[in-house]
CSV table of C-alpha atoms and ligand atoms in Angstrom, one decimal:
chain,number,residue,atom,x,y,z
A,1,MET,CA,64.6,174.6,121.1
A,2,PHE,CA,62.5,172.2,120.5
A,3,ALA,CA,59.8,170.9,118.8
A,4,GLN,CA,56.6,173.2,119.0
A,5,GLU,CA,54.3,170.3,120.2
A,6,ALA,CA,56.6,168.9,121.9
A,7,LYS,CA,55.9,172.0,124.5
A,8,GLN,CA,52.8,171.9,123.9
A,9,VAL,CA,53.1,168.8,125.4
A,10,LEU,CA,54.3,169.5,128.3
A,11,SER,CA,52.6,173.1,129.0
A,12,ALA,CA,49.0,170.8,128.9
A,13,LEU,CA,51.3,168.5,131.8
A,14,GLU,CA,51.9,171.7,133.9
A,15,ALA,CA,48.5,173.4,133.2
A,16,ALA,CA,47.1,171.0,134.8
A,17,GLY,CA,49.5,170.6,138.2
A,18,HIS,CA,52.2,168.5,136.8
A,19,GLN,CA,56.3,168.5,136.4
A,20,ALA,CA,57.1,167.5,132.6
A,21,TYR,CA,60.8,167.1,131.4
A,22,LEU,CA,62.4,165.8,127.8
A,23,VAL,CA,64.3,163.1,129.1
A,24,GLY,CA,67.3,161.3,127.7
A,25,GLY,CA,68.6,160.6,124.4
A,26,CYS,CA,66.3,163.9,123.5
A,27,VAL,CA,67.7,165.7,125.8
A,28,ARG,CA,71.4,164.1,125.0
A,29,ASP,CA,71.3,164.6,121.4
A,30,LEU,CA,69.9,168.5,121.7
A,31,LEU,CA,72.5,169.9,123.7
A,32,ARG,CA,75.0,168.1,120.9
A,33,GLY,CA,73.4,170.5,119.0
A,34,VAL,CA,71.3,167.6,116.5
A,35,ALA,CA,67.7,166.9,116.4
A,36,PRO,CA,66.6,164.6,118.3
A,37,HIS,CA,64.9,161.3,116.0
A,38,ASP,CA,62.3,161.0,118.5
A,39,ILE,CA,60.5,162.8,122.2
A,40,ASP,CA,60.3,161.5,125.2
A,41,ILE,CA,58.7,163.0,128.6
A,42,THR,CA,58.6,162.0,132.1
A,43,THR,CA,56.3,163.3,134.3
A,44,SER,CA,55.2,163.3,137.7
A,45,ALA,CA,51.3,162.9,136.4
A,46,ARG,CA,50.2,159.1,136.9
A,47,PRO,CA,49.0,157.6,133.2
A,48,GLU,CA,45.1,157.7,134.6
A,49,GLU,CA,45.8,161.6,134.6
A,50,VAL,CA,48.5,161.3,130.8
A,51,LEU,CA,45.5,159.3,129.6
A,52,SER,CA,42.0,161.8,130.5
A,53,LEU,CA,44.6,165.1,129.6
A,54,PHE,CA,45.8,164.0,126.2
A,55,ASP,CA,42.0,162.7,126.5
A,56,GLY,CA,40.6,161.7,122.6
A,57,PHE,CA,44.9,161.7,121.7
A,58,ALA,CA,46.9,159.2,123.7
A,59,ILE,CA,46.8,155.8,123.1
A,60,PRO,CA,48.6,153.4,126.2
A,61,THR,CA,50.8,152.1,125.3
A,62,GLY,CA,53.1,150.9,128.0
A,63,LEU,CA,50.7,150.8,130.8
A,64,GLN,CA,52.4,148.5,132.9
A,65,HIS,CA,55.9,151.0,132.8
A,66,GLY,CA,53.4,153.8,133.1
A,67,THR,CA,53.2,154.8,128.9
A,68,VAL,CA,51.3,157.1,127.5
A,69,THR,CA,51.8,157.7,123.7
A,70,VAL,CA,50.5,161.6,123.5
A,71,ARG,CA,49.4,162.6,119.9
A,72,GLU,CA,50.0,166.1,119.3
A,73,GLY,CA,50.3,168.4,115.9
A,74,GLY,CA,50.7,165.3,114.2
A,75,GLU,CA,53.9,164.1,116.3
A,76,SER,CA,53.8,161.2,118.8
A,77,PHE,CA,55.4,161.7,122.0
A,78,GLU,CA,56.1,158.8,125.0
A,79,VAL,CA,54.7,159.9,128.3
A,80,THR,CA,56.2,158.2,130.7
A,81,THR,CA,55.4,158.5,134.7
A,82,PHE,CA,58.2,159.4,137.2
A,83,ARG,CA,59.7,155.2,137.7
A,84,ALA,CA,62.5,153.6,140.1
A,85,ASP,CA,62.9,150.1,139.4
A,86,GLY,CA,61.9,147.2,141.7
A,87,ALA,CA,65.2,144.8,141.8
A,88,TYR,CA,66.3,142.7,138.7
A,89,THR,CA,66.7,139.2,139.3
A,90,ASP,CA,67.0,137.4,135.4
A,91,HIS,CA,69.7,140.5,134.2
A,92,ARG,CA,67.1,141.7,132.0
A,93,ARG,CA,64.7,143.5,133.9
A,94,PRO,CA,62.8,145.0,136.6
A,95,ASP,CA,60.4,142.4,138.9
A,96,SER,CA,58.7,145.4,139.7
A,97,VAL,CA,57.8,149.0,139.0
A,98,THR,CA,56.2,151.9,141.0
A,99,PHE,CA,55.0,154.7,140.2
A,100,SER,CA,57.9,158.0,142.1
A,101,HIS,CA,57.4,161.6,143.1
A,102,SER,CA,60.8,161.9,142.3
A,103,LEU,CA,62.6,162.8,138.4
A,104,GLU,CA,65.5,162.5,140.5
A,105,GLU,CA,65.0,159.3,141.4
A,106,ASP,CA,63.4,158.5,137.6
A,107,LEU,CA,66.4,159.8,135.9
A,108,ARG,CA,69.1,157.5,139.2
A,109,ARG,CA,67.2,154.3,136.9
A,110,ARG,CA,68.8,155.4,134.0
A,111,ASP,CA,72.0,153.4,132.6
A,112,PHE,CA,74.8,156.6,131.1
A,113,THR,CA,75.6,160.4,132.6
A,114,VAL,CA,74.2,160.8,129.2
A,115,ASN,CA,71.1,159.9,128.8
A,116,ALA,CA,69.6,160.5,132.4
A,117,MET,CA,69.8,164.4,131.7
A,118,ALA,CA,65.6,166.2,131.9
A,119,MET,CA,65.4,169.6,130.3
A,120,ASP,CA,62.0,171.8,131.6
A,121,LEU,CA,59.9,174.0,128.8
A,122,ARG,CA,62.2,176.6,129.4
A,123,GLY,CA,65.3,174.8,128.6
A,124,THR,CA,66.7,174.0,132.4
A,125,VAL,CA,68.0,171.5,132.6
A,126,TYR,CA,68.5,168.9,135.3
A,127,ASP,CA,71.7,167.7,135.4
A,128,PHE,CA,72.1,165.1,139.2
A,129,HIS,CA,75.1,162.5,137.4
A,130,GLY,CA,77.3,165.0,135.4
A,131,GLY,CA,75.9,164.5,132.1
A,132,ALA,CA,76.3,167.2,130.6
A,133,ASP,CA,79.6,167.2,131.5
A,134,ASP,CA,80.6,163.5,130.5
A,135,LEU,CA,78.9,165.2,126.6
A,136,ARG,CA,81.1,167.6,126.7
A,137,ALA,CA,84.3,165.4,126.9
A,138,GLY,CA,83.4,162.1,124.8
A,139,ILE,CA,83.2,159.3,128.0
A,140,ILE,CA,80.6,156.2,128.2
A,141,ARG,CA,79.6,156.5,132.1
A,142,CYS,CA,78.1,154.8,134.3
A,143,VAL,CA,75.3,155.9,136.7
A,144,GLY,CA,75.1,154.5,139.8
A,145,GLU,CA,78.2,151.7,140.2
A,146,PRO,CA,78.9,150.6,137.1
A,147,ALA,CA,78.8,146.1,138.4
A,148,VAL,CA,75.8,146.8,139.8
A,149,ARG,CA,74.2,148.1,136.8
A,150,PHE,CA,75.6,145.9,134.5
A,151,GLU,CA,74.2,143.2,136.7
A,152,GLU,CA,71.2,144.4,136.3
A,153,ASP,CA,70.9,144.4,133.1
A,154,ALA,CA,73.2,142.9,131.2
A,155,LEU,CA,71.8,144.5,127.3
A,156,ARG,CA,73.7,147.9,128.8
A,157,ILE,CA,76.6,147.2,128.3
A,158,LEU,CA,76.3,146.7,124.0
A,159,ARG,CA,74.1,149.2,124.7
A,160,GLY,CA,77.9,151.5,126.0
A,161,LEU,CA,78.9,149.8,122.9
A,162,ARG,CA,76.5,150.7,120.9
A,163,PHE,CA,77.2,155.2,122.1
A,164,ALA,CA,79.9,155.1,122.0
A,165,SER,CA,80.3,153.8,118.1
A,166,VAL,CA,77.2,155.5,117.2
A,167,LEU,CA,78.7,159.6,119.6
A,168,GLY,CA,82.7,158.5,118.9
A,169,PHE,CA,83.2,158.5,122.5
A,170,ALA,CA,86.0,157.1,125.0
A,171,ILE,CA,84.0,154.2,127.9
A,172,GLU,CA,85.5,155.8,131.3
A,173,GLU,CA,87.7,152.9,133.1
A,174,GLU,CA,85.9,151.8,135.9
A,175,THR,CA,82.4,151.1,133.1
A,176,ALA,CA,84.9,149.7,131.0
A,177,LEU,CA,86.1,146.9,133.2
A,178,ALA,CA,82.4,146.5,134.6
A,179,MET,CA,81.8,145.7,130.9
A,180,ALA,CA,84.4,142.9,131.1
A,181,ARG,CA,83.4,141.5,133.8
A,182,CYS,CA,80.1,141.4,134.2
A,183,ALA,CA,80.0,140.6,130.1
A,184,PRO,CA,79.5,137.4,130.9
A,185,LEU,CA,75.6,138.0,131.5
A,186,LEU,CA,74.9,139.0,127.8
A,187,GLY,CA,73.9,135.0,127.8
A,188,TYR,CA,70.8,135.8,129.5
A,189,ILE,CA,69.9,138.5,127.0
A,190,ALA,CA,67.6,137.4,123.7
A,191,HIS,CA,69.6,137.1,120.6
A,192,GLU,CA,67.1,139.7,118.3
A,193,ARG,CA,68.4,142.6,121.3
A,194,ILE,CA,71.5,141.7,121.1
A,195,CYS,CA,71.4,141.4,117.6
A,196,GLU,CA,69.5,145.2,117.1
A,197,GLU,CA,72.2,147.2,119.3
A,198,MET,CA,75.1,145.6,117.8
A,199,THR,CA,73.7,146.0,114.5
A,200,ASN,CA,73.2,149.8,115.7
A,201,LEU,CA,77.0,149.7,117.2
A,202,LEU,CA,78.3,148.9,113.0
A,203,MET,CA,76.3,151.2,111.5
A,204,GLY,CA,78.6,154.0,114.1
A,205,ASP,CA,81.2,155.6,112.8
A,206,GLY,CA,83.7,154.2,116.0
A,207,ALA,CA,82.7,151.3,115.2
A,208,ALA,CA,85.9,149.8,114.0
A,209,GLU,CA,87.9,151.2,116.9
A,210,ILE,CA,85.0,150.0,119.5
A,211,LEU,CA,85.8,146.4,117.9
A,212,VAL,CA,89.5,146.6,118.8
A,213,ARG,CA,89.3,147.5,121.6
A,214,TYR,CA,86.1,145.5,123.3
A,215,PRO,CA,86.4,141.7,121.3
A,216,ARG,CA,86.3,139.3,124.0
A,217,ILE,CA,82.7,141.0,125.3
A,218,PHE,CA,82.1,140.8,121.6
A,219,GLY,CA,83.3,137.2,122.0
A,220,VAL,CA,80.3,136.0,124.9
A,221,PHE,CA,77.6,135.6,121.6
A,222,LEU,CA,80.5,135.6,118.4
A,223,PRO,CA,82.8,133.2,120.5
A,224,GLU,CA,83.8,132.2,116.6
A,225,ILE,CA,86.1,135.8,116.3
A,226,LEU,CA,87.8,134.7,119.4
A,227,PRO,CA,90.9,133.1,117.4
A,228,CYS,CA,91.5,136.2,115.4
A,229,VAL,CA,91.9,138.5,117.7
A,230,GLY,CA,95.6,139.2,117.7
A,231,PHE,CA,95.9,136.4,114.7
A,232,ASP,CA,99.8,137.2,112.4
A,233,GLN,CA,98.5,136.6,109.2
A,234,ARG,CA,103.1,136.3,107.9
A,235,ASN,CA,101.4,138.3,105.0
A,236,TYR,CA,103.1,140.6,103.4
A,237,HIS,CA,99.4,141.5,102.0
A,238,HIS,CA,98.5,142.3,105.0
A,239,LEU,CA,99.3,144.8,107.7
A,240,TYR,CA,96.9,144.5,110.7
A,241,ASP,CA,96.0,141.0,112.5
A,242,VAL,CA,92.1,139.4,111.2
A,243,TRP,CA,90.6,140.8,114.2
A,244,GLU,CA,91.9,144.3,113.6
A,245,HIS,CA,91.6,143.8,110.0
A,246,THR,CA,88.5,143.1,110.2
A,247,ALA,CA,87.3,145.9,112.5
A,248,ARG,CA,88.9,147.9,109.5
A,249,ALA,CA,86.8,146.5,106.8
A,250,VAL,CA,83.7,147.0,109.1
A,251,GLY,CA,84.4,150.7,109.5
A,252,ASN,CA,85.9,151.0,105.5
A,253,ALA,CA,82.0,149.5,104.5
A,254,PRO,CA,79.1,151.9,104.3
A,255,LYS,CA,76.9,151.9,106.6
A,256,ASP,CA,74.4,149.5,105.7
A,257,ALA,CA,73.2,146.5,107.5
A,258,LEU,CA,74.0,144.1,106.1
A,259,LEU,CA,77.8,144.9,104.7
A,260,ARG,CA,78.9,146.4,108.3
A,261,TRP,CA,77.8,142.2,109.3
A,262,THR,CA,79.1,140.8,106.1
A,263,MET,CA,83.0,142.8,107.2
A,264,LEU,CA,81.8,141.4,110.7
A,265,LEU,CA,81.3,137.9,110.0
A,266,HIS,CA,83.5,138.1,105.9
A,267,ASP,CA,87.7,136.5,107.6
A,268,LEU,CA,86.0,134.1,111.2
A,269,GLY,CA,87.4,131.1,108.4
A,270,LYS,CA,90.7,132.0,108.6
A,271,PRO,CA,91.5,130.5,112.1
A,272,ALA,CA,90.8,126.7,111.1
A,273,CYS,CA,92.1,127.2,107.2
A,274,PHE,CA,95.8,129.4,108.4
A,275,SER,CA,98.9,127.6,106.3
A,276,VAL,CA,102.3,128.6,106.1
A,277,GLY,CA,103.8,128.3,102.4
A,278,GLU,CA,107.6,127.0,102.2
A,279,ASP,CA,108.9,130.5,100.9
A,280,GLY,CA,107.2,131.1,105.5
A,281,VAL,CA,104.6,132.9,104.1
A,282,GLY,CA,100.8,132.8,105.1
A,283,HIS,CA,98.0,131.4,103.0
A,284,PHE,CA,93.8,131.2,104.3
A,285,TYR,CA,93.0,128.8,101.4
A,286,GLY,CA,89.3,127.6,101.6
A,287,HIS,CA,88.5,130.5,104.7
A,288,ASP,CA,86.0,132.1,102.1
A,289,GLU,CA,84.4,128.9,101.6
A,290,LEU,CA,84.1,128.6,105.1
A,291,GLY,CA,83.7,131.1,106.4
A,292,ALA,CA,80.3,131.3,104.7
A,293,ARG,CA,78.9,128.5,106.7
A,294,MET,CA,80.3,129.6,109.9
A,295,ALA,CA,78.3,133.0,109.0
A,296,ALA,CA,75.1,130.0,107.9
A,297,ASP,CA,75.3,129.2,111.7
A,298,ILE,CA,75.6,132.4,113.4
A,299,ALA,CA,72.6,133.5,111.7
A,300,ARG,CA,70.4,131.1,112.2
A,301,ARG,CA,71.7,131.6,115.8
A,302,LEU,CA,71.3,135.1,116.3
A,303,ARG,CA,67.6,134.4,114.0
A,304,PHE,CA,68.6,136.5,110.8
A,305,ASP,CA,65.9,136.8,108.3
A,306,LYS,CA,66.0,133.5,105.9
A,307,LYS,CA,67.2,136.5,102.8
A,308,THR,CA,69.6,138.0,105.3
A,309,ALA,CA,70.7,134.8,105.9
A,310,ALA,CA,71.5,133.7,103.0
A,311,ARG,CA,72.2,136.6,101.1
A,312,LEU,CA,75.3,136.7,103.5
A,313,GLU,CA,76.3,133.6,103.2
A,314,LEU,CA,77.0,134.2,99.8
A,315,LEU,CA,78.6,137.9,99.5
A,316,ILE,CA,80.9,136.0,101.4
A,317,GLU,CA,81.7,132.9,99.2
A,318,ARG,CA,82.2,135.2,96.6
A,319,HIS,CA,84.8,137.4,98.7
A,320,MET,CA,87.9,136.2,97.0
A,321,ARG,CA,86.9,135.4,94.0
A,322,GLN,CA,88.5,138.2,91.0
A,323,ILE,CA,86.3,139.0,89.2
A,324,GLU,CA,88.0,140.3,85.6
A,325,PRO,CA,86.2,143.5,84.1
A,326,THR,CA,85.7,141.7,81.1
A,327,GLU,CA,81.8,141.7,79.9
A,328,LYS,CA,81.8,138.5,80.3
A,329,ALA,CA,83.6,137.9,83.5
A,330,VAL,CA,80.9,140.6,84.9
A,331,GLY,CA,78.0,139.3,82.1
A,332,ARG,CA,78.1,135.7,83.8
A,333,VAL,CA,78.2,137.0,88.0
A,334,LEU,CA,75.2,139.1,86.5
A,335,ARG,CA,73.6,136.6,86.5
A,336,GLN,CA,74.2,134.3,88.8
A,337,ILE,CA,73.4,136.6,91.8
A,338,GLY,CA,71.8,139.9,90.4
A,339,GLU,CA,73.0,143.3,90.6
A,340,GLU,CA,71.1,144.1,93.8
A,341,ALA,CA,74.1,141.4,95.1
A,342,PHE,CA,76.2,142.0,92.3
A,343,ARG,CA,76.8,145.9,94.1
A,344,GLN,CA,76.5,144.8,97.3
A,345,LEU,CA,79.7,142.0,96.6
A,346,LEU,CA,81.5,145.1,94.9
A,347,ALA,CA,81.1,147.4,97.6
A,348,VAL,CA,82.8,143.8,99.9
A,349,LYS,CA,85.1,144.0,97.6
A,350,ARG,CA,86.2,147.5,98.2
A,351,ALA,CA,85.8,147.9,102.2
A,352,ASP,CA,88.0,144.3,102.2
A,353,ALA,CA,91.1,145.6,100.2
A,354,SER,CA,91.0,148.8,101.9
A,355,ALA,CA,91.5,147.3,105.1
A,356,CYS,CA,94.4,145.1,103.7
A,357,HIS,CA,97.4,147.7,104.4
A,358,PRO,CA,96.9,151.3,103.2
A,359,ASN,CA,99.5,150.8,100.2
A,360,TYR,CA,96.7,149.3,98.4
A,361,ALA,CA,93.5,151.4,98.2
A,362,TRP,CA,94.3,150.7,94.0
A,363,GLN,CA,92.4,148.1,94.3
A,364,THR,CA,89.6,149.1,94.3
A,365,GLN,CA,90.4,151.0,91.1
A,366,THR,CA,89.8,146.7,89.4
A,367,LEU,CA,86.2,147.0,91.1
A,368,ASP,CA,85.4,150.6,90.0
A,369,ALA,CA,86.1,149.0,86.3
A,370,VAL,CA,84.3,146.0,87.1
A,371,GLU,CA,81.3,148.1,88.0
A,372,ALA,CA,80.9,150.1,85.1
A,373,VAL,CA,81.7,146.9,82.7
A,374,LEU,CA,77.9,146.6,85.4
A,375,ASP,CA,76.8,149.3,84.0
A,376,GLY,CA,77.1,149.2,81.1
A,377,LEU,CA,75.9,145.8,80.7
A,378,LEU,CA,72.7,147.3,81.9
A,379,ALA,CA,71.9,150.4,80.4
A,380,GLN,CA,72.0,148.5,77.2
A,381,ASP,CA,69.2,145.5,78.3
A,382,ALA,CA,71.8,143.2,76.8
A,383,CYS,CA,71.5,140.8,79.5
A,384,PHE,CA,69.2,137.6,80.1
A,385,THR,CA,68.2,136.8,83.5
A,386,LEU,CA,66.6,133.3,84.1
A,387,ARG,CA,62.5,134.1,83.4
A,388,ASP,CA,64.2,135.5,79.7
A,389,LEU,CA,65.0,132.3,78.8
A,390,ALA,CA,62.5,130.2,76.4
A,391,VAL,CA,62.5,127.3,79.0
A,392,ASP,CA,61.8,126.8,82.4
A,393,GLY,CA,61.6,124.4,85.1
A,394,ARG,CA,58.4,122.7,83.8
A,395,ASP,CA,60.1,121.8,81.0
A,396,MET,CA,62.9,120.3,82.9
A,397,MET,CA,61.1,118.3,84.6
A,398,ALA,CA,59.6,116.9,81.8
A,399,LEU,CA,63.1,116.0,80.5
A,400,GLY,CA,63.7,114.0,83.6
A,401,LEU,CA,65.3,116.6,86.1
A,402,ARG,CA,65.1,116.4,89.6
A,403,GLY,CA,65.6,118.5,92.3
A,404,ARG,CA,69.1,120.8,91.9
A,405,GLU,CA,69.8,119.7,88.4
A,406,ILE,CA,67.2,122.0,88.0
A,407,GLY,CA,68.3,125.0,88.6
A,408,GLU,CA,71.9,123.7,86.7
A,409,ALA,CA,70.5,123.2,83.6
A,410,LEU,CA,68.9,126.4,83.7
A,411,ASP,CA,71.7,128.0,84.8
A,412,ALA,CA,73.8,126.8,82.2
A,413,LEU,CA,71.9,127.0,79.2
A,414,LEU,CA,71.2,130.9,80.8
A,415,THR,CA,75.3,131.6,80.2
A,416,ARG,CA,75.5,129.7,76.6
A,417,VAL,CA,72.8,131.5,75.9
A,418,ALA,CA,73.5,135.2,77.1
A,419,GLU,CA,77.6,134.1,75.7
A,420,GLY,CA,75.7,133.4,72.5
A,421,GLU,CA,76.3,130.0,72.1
A,422,LEU,CA,73.4,128.7,72.3
A,423,PRO,CA,70.0,130.1,70.2
A,424,ASN,CA,67.3,131.1,72.9
A,425,GLU,CA,64.3,128.8,71.5
A,426,LYS,CA,63.3,125.7,73.3
A,427,ALA,CA,63.4,123.7,71.1
A,428,ALA,CA,67.2,124.1,70.2
A,429,LEU,CA,68.0,124.2,74.5
A,430,LEU,CA,65.7,121.4,75.2
A,431,GLU,CA,67.4,119.1,73.1
A,432,TRP,CA,71.0,121.1,74.2
A,433,VAL,CA,69.6,119.5,77.6
A,434,ARG,CA,68.5,116.3,76.4
A,435,ALA,CA,72.2,115.5,75.1
A,436,ARG,CA,74.2,116.0,78.0
A,437,LYS,CA,71.3,114.0,80.2
B,501,ATP,P1,68.7,156.6,120.8
B,501,ATP,O1,69.2,157.6,119.9
B,501,ATP,O2,69.0,155.2,120.5
B,501,ATP,O3,66.4,156.6,121.0
B,501,ATP,P2,68.3,157.1,123.7
B,501,ATP,O4,69.7,157.5,124.8
B,501,ATP,O5,67.0,157.6,123.0
B,501,ATP,O6,68.8,156.8,122.2
B,501,ATP,P3,66.2,154.5,124.0
B,501,ATP,O7,66.4,153.1,123.5
B,501,ATP,O8,65.0,155.0,123.3
B,501,ATP,O9,68.0,155.2,124.3
B,501,ATP,O10,66.2,154.7,125.9
B,501,ATP,C1,65.1,156.6,126.1
B,501,ATP,C2,66.1,156.9,127.6
B,501,ATP,O11,65.9,155.5,128.3
B,501,ATP,C3,67.2,156.4,127.3
B,501,ATP,O12,68.0,157.6,126.9
B,501,ATP,C4,67.7,156.0,129.3
B,501,ATP,O13,67.9,156.9,130.1
B,501,ATP,C5,66.1,155.2,128.9
B,501,ATP,N1,66.6,153.3,129.0
B,501,ATP,C6,67.1,153.0,127.8
B,501,ATP,N2,67.7,151.4,127.9
B,501,ATP,C7,68.1,151.4,129.4
B,501,ATP,C8,68.2,150.1,129.8
B,501,ATP,N3,68.2,149.4,129.7
B,501,ATP,N4,68.4,150.3,131.4
B,501,ATP,C9,68.1,151.7,132.1
B,501,ATP,N5,67.6,153.2,131.5
B,501,ATP,C10,67.1,152.8,130.2
B,502,MG,MG1,65.6,157.0,121.5
């Protein structure tokens, strides 16, 4: 039922007189009939006993928490001593952990019932909290009193939403109420940990549904989404309010972290840009530019790396711009942003269009036509990049250009060369720039 290597670790621990079980996510996944992506083992053995039993194959990766990584047959297993967590005062981590002799105690400290089951070598399941029933019914439920568990560690709120999204589960009512009540405690959690859970949540099959249901929780660390919730667009292109459109756009995007974050943030500028025309139709002029700036702020706040932040900003800034399916128009965008960003932009536009109105699937056909032109251009190898240009930044500086002027001049040259208006010859290019100075 599970990897031979894991069985060997369990049986070596048992042979030495200890209890040992698979635990947590891997048991959940095995019971669902899904291959676990990593295997955690919990044992009555103390860390130093684990180290000496697997001498030469064990690394003390987290001794203060009782964790030893054991290598067996090319696989790694995290082996952790039964633990009971001490008091929590910072809403993040226990002040202390004590080792325990009881499996039951170890399972009690775990977050959700579906994550609080253990399985021994013979496949017997130890389930003190009704995890198997919840797994069958598709329910995320806290082990113990939900509010207490979220006050101990507020990240569990986001973990719970993440599991619901990824597994397509519902959140049990008491657990959901406590999530809402304890949500402000997410303010104690480091941005990096929030981002990691949020990325996993966005990649889940159930992301759209979870986003629609629990916006006030996400609003604790993304307050910009709150004005979007329930915002009536008053526009025949849009069947949904801004937030529901956003959530659907996330769910319609390919399962790629950058694209899903882009969809999450793409329309944040809308509420502030809203106006109603004389005909009573709602408009959002400039929301793409404002949204791009807001996304850049959020990316800084959540500590995204610079490259991701820049790409997010670019995609949001361009998400409304029409691209004709002609070589001239496609070639221009290609030179401006490159192939990778271009393909991402098309994915963003597809996700956006298909989340406006069920009847808007036809819009994606235009985007398919644009992509076909793009494929054609790339296959012809006809596309110039700045690197192919007969002049470079140093030549521009020699002409006296500085700062942004240099990039702007090179971009302008590239467009003209690619469109056949100028020959790609150094003298001609320098002359053109000189004439325009
Ligand atoms: P994944 O499939 O994402 O790895 P997982 O359930 O294995 O899911 P991990 O973060 O790998 O999640 O944690 C392993 C186990 O440790 C969980 O199943 C749960 O029993 C316990 N756990 C992890 N984080 C917490 C937490 N913040 N509070 C309580 N228990 C936790
Ligand atoms: Mg895991």
